[in-house]
CSV table of C-alpha atoms in Angstrom, one decimal:
chain,number,residue,atom,x,y,z
A,130,GLY,CA,0.0,-0.1,-0.2
A,131,ALA,CA,3.0,2.5,0.0
A,132,GLY,CA,3.3,5.1,-2.5
A,133,VAL,CA,5.8,6.3,-4.5
A,134,SER,CA,8.7,7.6,-2.1
A,135,GLN,CA,11.8,9.7,-3.1
A,136,SER,CA,15.1,10.5,-1.3
A,137,PRO,CA,16.5,12.8,0.2
A,138,SER,CA,13.6,15.2,1.1
A,139,ASN,CA,16.1,18.2,1.0
A,140,LYS,CA,19.4,18.4,-0.6
A,141,VAL,CA,21.5,21.2,-0.6
A,142,THR,CA,25.0,21.3,-2.5
A,143,GLU,CA,27.5,23.7,-4.1
A,144,LYS,CA,28.3,24.3,-7.3
A,145,GLY,CA,29.9,21.7,-9.2
A,146,LYS,CA,29.3,19.2,-7.0
A,147,ASP,CA,27.4,15.6,-8.1
A,148,VAL,CA,24.0,14.3,-6.8
A,149,GLU,CA,21.9,11.4,-6.9
A,150,LEU,CA,18.2,11.1,-6.3
A,151,ARG,CA,16.4,8.2,-5.3
A,152,CYS,CA,13.1,7.0,-6.3
A,153,ASP,CA,11.1,4.0,-5.2
A,154,PRO,CA,8.3,3.5,-7.3
A,155,ILE,CA,4.6,1.6,-6.2
A,156,SER,CA,5.4,-2.2,-6.4
A,157,GLY,CA,4.6,-3.9,-9.7
A,158,HIS,CA,4.5,-0.6,-11.7
A,159,THR,CA,6.3,-1.0,-14.6
A,160,ALA,CA,6.8,2.6,-15.7
A,161,LEU,CA,8.7,5.0,-13.5
A,162,TYR,CA,8.9,9.0,-14.9
A,163,TRP,CA,11.3,11.8,-13.5
A,164,TYR,CA,9.8,15.3,-14.0
A,165,ARG,CA,11.6,18.8,-12.6
A,166,GLN,CA,9.6,21.3,-11.3
A,167,SER,CA,11.1,25.2,-10.6
A,168,LEU,CA,9.8,28.7,-10.8
A,169,GLY,CA,10.8,29.8,-14.1
A,170,GLN,CA,9.9,26.4,-16.3
A,171,GLY,CA,7.1,24.8,-14.1
A,172,LEU,CA,6.5,21.1,-14.3
A,173,GLU,CA,8.9,19.5,-17.2
A,174,PHE,CA,9.2,15.9,-18.2
A,175,LEU,CA,12.7,14.3,-17.9
A,176,ILE,CA,12.8,10.7,-18.6
A,177,TYR,CA,10.4,8.3,-18.7
A,178,PHE,CA,11.5,4.0,-18.2
A,179,GLN,CA,9.0,1.2,-19.1
A,180,GLY,CA,10.0,-2.1,-18.3
A,181,ASN,CA,13.2,-3.3,-20.0
A,182,SER,CA,12.9,-1.0,-22.8
A,183,ALA,CA,15.4,1.3,-23.2
A,184,PRO,CA,14.1,5.0,-21.7
A,185,ASP,CA,13.0,7.7,-23.1
A,186,LYS,CA,15.6,10.5,-22.3
A,187,SER,CA,14.0,13.3,-24.5
A,188,GLY,CA,13.2,15.7,-21.6
A,189,LEU,CA,16.9,15.8,-20.3
A,190,PRO,CA,18.1,19.2,-20.3
A,191,SER,CA,21.8,18.4,-20.6
A,192,ASP,CA,24.6,15.3,-21.2
A,193,ARG,CA,24.8,16.3,-17.2
A,194,PHE,CA,21.9,14.6,-16.5
A,195,SER,CA,21.4,10.9,-16.1
A,196,ALA,CA,19.4,8.3,-15.0
A,197,GLU,CA,19.1,4.3,-14.3
A,198,ARG,CA,16.7,2.0,-13.0
A,199,THR,CA,18.0,-1.1,-11.6
A,200,GLY,CA,16.2,-4.1,-11.6
A,201,GLY,CA,13.1,-2.7,-13.2
A,202,SER,CA,12.4,-1.0,-9.6
A,203,VAL,CA,14.3,1.7,-8.0
A,204,SER,CA,15.9,4.5,-9.9
A,205,THR,CA,18.5,7.0,-9.4
A,206,LEU,CA,18.6,10.3,-11.0
A,207,THR,CA,22.2,11.8,-11.2
A,208,ILE,CA,23.5,15.5,-11.8
A,209,GLN,CA,27.0,15.7,-12.4
A,210,ARG,CA,28.6,19.1,-12.1
A,211,THR,CA,25.6,20.6,-10.7
A,212,GLN,CA,24.8,24.5,-11.8
A,213,GLN,CA,22.6,26.9,-10.0
A,214,GLU,CA,20.1,26.6,-12.7
A,215,ASP,CA,19.6,23.1,-11.4
A,216,SER,CA,17.9,24.2,-8.4
A,217,ALA,CA,14.2,23.1,-8.4
A,218,VAL,CA,12.1,20.1,-6.7
A,219,TYR,CA,12.4,17.0,-8.6
A,220,LEU,CA,9.6,14.5,-8.7
A,221,CYS,CA,9.0,10.5,-9.3
A,222,ALA,CA,6.2,9.1,-10.4
A,223,SER,CA,5.2,5.8,-11.4
A,224,SER,CA,2.3,4.2,-12.9
A,225,PHE,CA,0.9,0.2,-13.6
A,226,ASP,CA,1.4,0.0,-17.7
A,227,ARG,CA,2.0,3.2,-19.9
A,228,GLY,CA,1.6,6.4,-18.8
A,229,PHE,CA,-0.7,8.4,-21.4
A,230,THR,CA,-4.0,6.6,-20.1
A,231,ASP,CA,-2.9,4.9,-16.6
A,232,THR,CA,-2.8,7.4,-14.0
A,233,GLN,CA,0.6,8.4,-12.7
A,234,TYR,CA,1.4,8.7,-9.2
A,235,PHE,CA,3.8,11.2,-7.8
A,236,GLY,CA,6.2,10.9,-5.1
A,237,PRO,CA,6.5,13.8,-2.5
A,238,GLY,CA,9.7,15.3,-4.5
A,239,THR,CA,13.3,15.9,-3.6
A,240,ARG,CA,14.2,19.8,-3.1
A,241,LEU,CA,17.5,20.6,-4.8
A,242,THR,CA,19.5,23.7,-3.7
A,243,VAL,CA,22.5,24.4,-5.9
A,244,LEU,CA,24.7,27.1,-4.1
B,289,ALA,CA,3.5,18.9,-30.1
B,290,GLN,CA,1.4,19.3,-27.5
B,291,SER,CA,0.7,22.4,-25.2
B,292,VAL,CA,-1.6,23.3,-21.9
B,293,THR,CA,-2.3,26.6,-21.1
B,294,GLN,CA,-4.2,27.6,-17.6
B,295,LEU,CA,-5.5,30.8,-17.7
B,296,GLY,CA,-4.9,32.9,-14.4
B,297,SER,CA,-1.8,32.0,-12.4
B,298,HIS,CA,-3.7,32.8,-9.0
B,299,VAL,CA,-7.7,32.4,-8.4
B,300,SER,CA,-9.0,33.7,-5.1
B,301,VAL,CA,-12.5,32.7,-4.4
B,302,SER,CA,-14.8,33.2,-1.1
B,303,GLU,CA,-15.6,29.9,1.0
B,304,GLY,CA,-19.1,28.3,-0.4
B,305,ALA,CA,-18.4,30.2,-4.1
B,306,LEU,CA,-18.0,28.3,-7.2
B,307,VAL,CA,-14.2,27.3,-8.6
B,308,LEU,CA,-13.6,27.6,-12.1
B,309,LEU,CA,-10.0,27.0,-13.3
B,310,ARG,CA,-9.2,27.1,-16.6
B,311,CYS,CA,-7.3,24.9,-18.7
B,312,ASN,CA,-6.9,24.9,-22.7
B,313,TYR,CA,-4.9,22.4,-24.4
B,314,SER,CA,-3.4,22.0,-28.0
B,315,SER,CA,-2.8,18.3,-29.3
B,316,SER,CA,-2.8,17.1,-32.9
B,317,VAL,CA,-4.3,13.8,-31.4
B,318,PRO,CA,-7.3,13.2,-29.4
B,319,PRO,CA,-6.0,14.0,-26.0
B,320,TYR,CA,-5.8,12.6,-22.9
B,321,LEU,CA,-6.7,15.5,-20.1
B,322,PHE,CA,-5.9,15.2,-16.6
B,323,TRP,CA,-6.0,17.4,-13.4
B,324,TYR,CA,-3.7,17.0,-10.7
B,325,VAL,CA,-3.7,18.8,-7.2
B,326,GLN,CA,-0.5,19.9,-5.1
B,327,TYR,CA,-0.7,21.0,-1.6
B,328,PRO,CA,1.9,22.6,0.1
B,329,ASN,CA,5.4,20.7,0.3
B,330,GLN,CA,3.9,17.1,-0.9
B,331,GLY,CA,3.4,15.6,-4.5
B,332,LEU,CA,0.9,15.7,-7.0
B,333,GLN,CA,-2.5,13.8,-6.5
B,334,LEU,CA,-5.0,13.0,-9.4
B,335,LEU,CA,-8.0,14.8,-9.0
B,336,LEU,CA,-9.8,13.2,-12.3
B,337,LYS,CA,-9.0,12.5,-16.0
B,338,TYR,CA,-10.5,12.3,-19.2
B,339,THR,CA,-9.7,9.4,-21.5
B,340,THR,CA,-12.5,8.2,-23.7
B,341,GLY,CA,-16.3,8.2,-23.4
B,342,ALA,CA,-18.2,10.7,-21.3
B,343,THR,CA,-16.9,14.2,-21.3
B,344,LEU,CA,-18.3,15.2,-18.4
B,345,VAL,CA,-15.7,13.7,-15.7
B,346,LYS,CA,-16.3,13.4,-12.0
B,347,GLY,CA,-13.3,13.3,-9.7
B,348,ILE,CA,-12.3,13.2,-6.0
B,349,ASN,CA,-13.4,15.8,-3.3
B,350,GLY,CA,-16.3,17.2,-5.4
B,351,PHE,CA,-14.7,18.5,-8.8
B,352,GLU,CA,-15.7,17.7,-12.2
B,353,ALA,CA,-14.3,18.7,-15.5
B,354,GLU,CA,-16.0,18.8,-19.0
B,355,PHE,CA,-14.0,17.9,-22.0
B,356,LYS,CA,-15.4,20.3,-24.7
B,357,LYS,CA,-13.4,19.1,-27.9
B,358,SER,CA,-14.7,22.1,-30.0
B,359,GLU,CA,-13.5,24.7,-27.5
B,360,THR,CA,-10.1,22.8,-26.4
B,361,SER,CA,-10.8,23.0,-22.9
B,362,PHE,CA,-10.9,21.3,-20.3
B,363,HIS,CA,-12.2,23.5,-17.3
B,364,LEU,CA,-12.1,22.1,-13.6
B,365,THR,CA,-15.3,23.0,-11.8
B,366,LYS,CA,-16.5,22.7,-7.6
B,367,PRO,CA,-19.7,24.3,-6.8
B,368,SER,CA,-18.9,25.1,-3.4
B,369,ALA,CA,-15.0,25.7,-2.5
B,370,HIS,CA,-13.8,24.8,1.5
B,371,MET,CA,-11.1,26.4,2.6
B,372,SER,CA,-8.9,22.9,2.1
B,373,ASP,CA,-9.2,23.0,-1.3
B,374,ALA,CA,-6.5,25.9,-1.1
B,375,ALA,CA,-3.9,24.4,-3.0
B,376,GLU,CA,-2.4,24.6,-6.7
B,377,TYR,CA,-4.0,22.9,-9.3
B,378,PHE,CA,-2.1,21.5,-12.9
B,379,CYS,CA,-3.8,20.5,-15.8
B,380,ALA,CA,-2.1,18.0,-18.0
B,381,VAL,CA,-2.3,16.5,-21.2
B,382,SER,CA,-0.8,13.3,-22.9
B,383,ASP,CA,-1.5,11.3,-26.0
B,384,ASN,CA,-0.6,8.0,-27.5
B,385,ALA,CA,2.4,9.6,-29.7
B,386,GLY,CA,4.0,10.1,-26.1
B,387,ASN,CA,4.6,8.9,-22.5
B,388,MET,CA,5.3,11.8,-21.0
B,389,LEU,CA,2.7,14.3,-19.1
B,390,THR,CA,2.9,17.9,-20.4
B,391,PHE,CA,1.6,20.6,-17.7
B,392,GLY,CA,0.1,23.6,-17.2
B,393,GLY,CA,1.9,26.5,-15.6
B,394,GLY,CA,-0.2,25.9,-12.7
B,395,THR,CA,-3.5,27.6,-10.8
B,396,ARG,CA,-3.2,28.7,-7.3
B,397,LEU,CA,-6.5,28.5,-5.7
B,398,MET,CA,-6.7,30.8,-2.6
B,399,VAL,CA,-10.4,30.1,-0.7
B,400,LYS,CA,-11.0,32.9,1.6
B,401,PRO,CA,-13.4,33.1,4.7
């Protein structure tokens, strides 16, 4: 019955450092999404995983961003050499099957602050 | 390409008054439409969604929305606002050409006592 969980809830880092954000989807959900919510850009899609298929990376803003999903469950979003413009809330969502009709369930987010 | 426009970044209503949050979309294929609510420091929670079938969709907490293809709209309404409805509301669209949701800019609803 647990929902999507994300850790850490808050992360403060210095410019230039790497960060890793974790997402635990709802058990049994095959689809996993990362979004970014920032003041200037609103809610933006970053990356999508579906089962064992190659991820849809079309929303990643630069090659400093990468994500992986191990064993079809937990996902890690990595941001290398962080910049101040990376400061945002990073939201993870999961859905049972394909997202365009299935409901995406969102986690509480990780608030990233880059100093 | 899809897009969503939410008219009014801030809407203020009195408790007990009608809530109307506007959403217009652009999509080259039949859209799937969603409304999510976000309470402070929380993730997004689905209020309701339209995929196919009946164009008037009822959701949680007394909210409903009507899909109007001719107007490319999916406005969210609630007959009587409660203080607990104060939150940010996001309209989103997806279609079978993509896997992600495209969100509008959000509308912050304030409810006055």
